[in-house]
Steps between C-alpha positions, in 0.01 A plus 500: 500500500148396399631166373673430834180578691293284265740207536501516880120513493496191277732316736289595804201345324682181401709400800216429750337270243816322393630447852199276571644232271762418764437286806624616842783248465604642164495854637720399795748281309861628503715377207807525723563617855627835375230564238162651570175308469224640278339642812823668606553644152156656522588631847819651361287680240302651788826630649606628159167678456534669839854624440436618146175674595692697762776575250256629238358742758822603675676579172240768432550659842878531479706772337791375296609145434318222686718210615334160469610271781476121478309309766560158667266292284563158654485632854168674438349185351607319817384770743162532331456124541349463153563123500242456778239755387188396305551550127179703478629747759822556302307536173268760657795699635682487165186598308419798721860625500506500120165673482649779710810508281276554197319781682834663584637466146184653353553803723860568395539826301679438171781736601588274794581199283843643418600549865852349530557191711820317585474122498684281756768429235565875460324533164292816446147450368165671559160433656355376171772235478433391858129449432566305181762292680247420773273342239791301354588372847135414569463302177833320559389356834146424384649302212689297760169418671300431186770353274504795260123512459350820635336624182138607549229255399163620378202320653273302270208699357668828593267687263123458540203622302135489599372282213754223558448520876123459465548204264722331757248576773222336298710198402702420811341651811271199565208730570690731735463876437879552488817352359868568575687614190836633621725408792832649603645438843220585747307713249228350284231636268148374437208603288178502701142497368243418768147400401240729665645462852858544623560223756868558571642501852803692644839406354838453667675739257447863409327536166425754231201491266510673161147505361489384138132577438174556681402705803343462842582542867800370692489414870841536670532454877174674588507763224321502165602684187380501140736360236510498121715383211867590541486553877768362731405365843736399782408245766719422799564137597242353737235766429138416419416628151275429203348641184128585530221593259732465202395495136496179292810602306711538815847345492828600663867422526610393848863541605609326821840583646 
């Protein structure tokens, strides 16, 4: 089941990025009057996630064979009004539903995977089959949206080392004490090496510092704390913060998300 969980996690990471390639018109376009638009397909996957999440839980609470009922897919897409909802709202719902499905799957005792279930066509399977079939169904509809391209894509420069990062900082930062080295969705990573004084102002994203070398004091929303090489520091978005009295060899990774 680890491979199923890993694949769903991959898909959760990819879909919000890939969906941005489509304009609102492309998301709303219906190939025919009886076929779903891309937006409606994504909405159907929300309905599918809800029903299968409940099935995965209810199967474990029932003695004996669990009967899997079908549900009115077209009617639910209509009643949920997916065609008129913002794409971002549907993506957020789909993403959070699948995060909860992963949490539920991770909590299933191995003995429960063989619990018998009866499919709508009368065939007898088990909980493990139902979970694997959910992933197949998910990939099928995502391939309809993305034209059979939902494989994960690694971001450029996905692996960083300090020496290369400092070389890029020296060569391409135009005198700034930082340079962005990795971007993925709304997360990006910098290397930061201020000269004597840290002049940064509050940021509009949460951030994490991982100190590469050096030591000093860190001011964070009215509090001060000593730091040294290897320390991790969290700063909430919008908070006043800075490094103070740091040594000449101070440098740090900065992760915004």
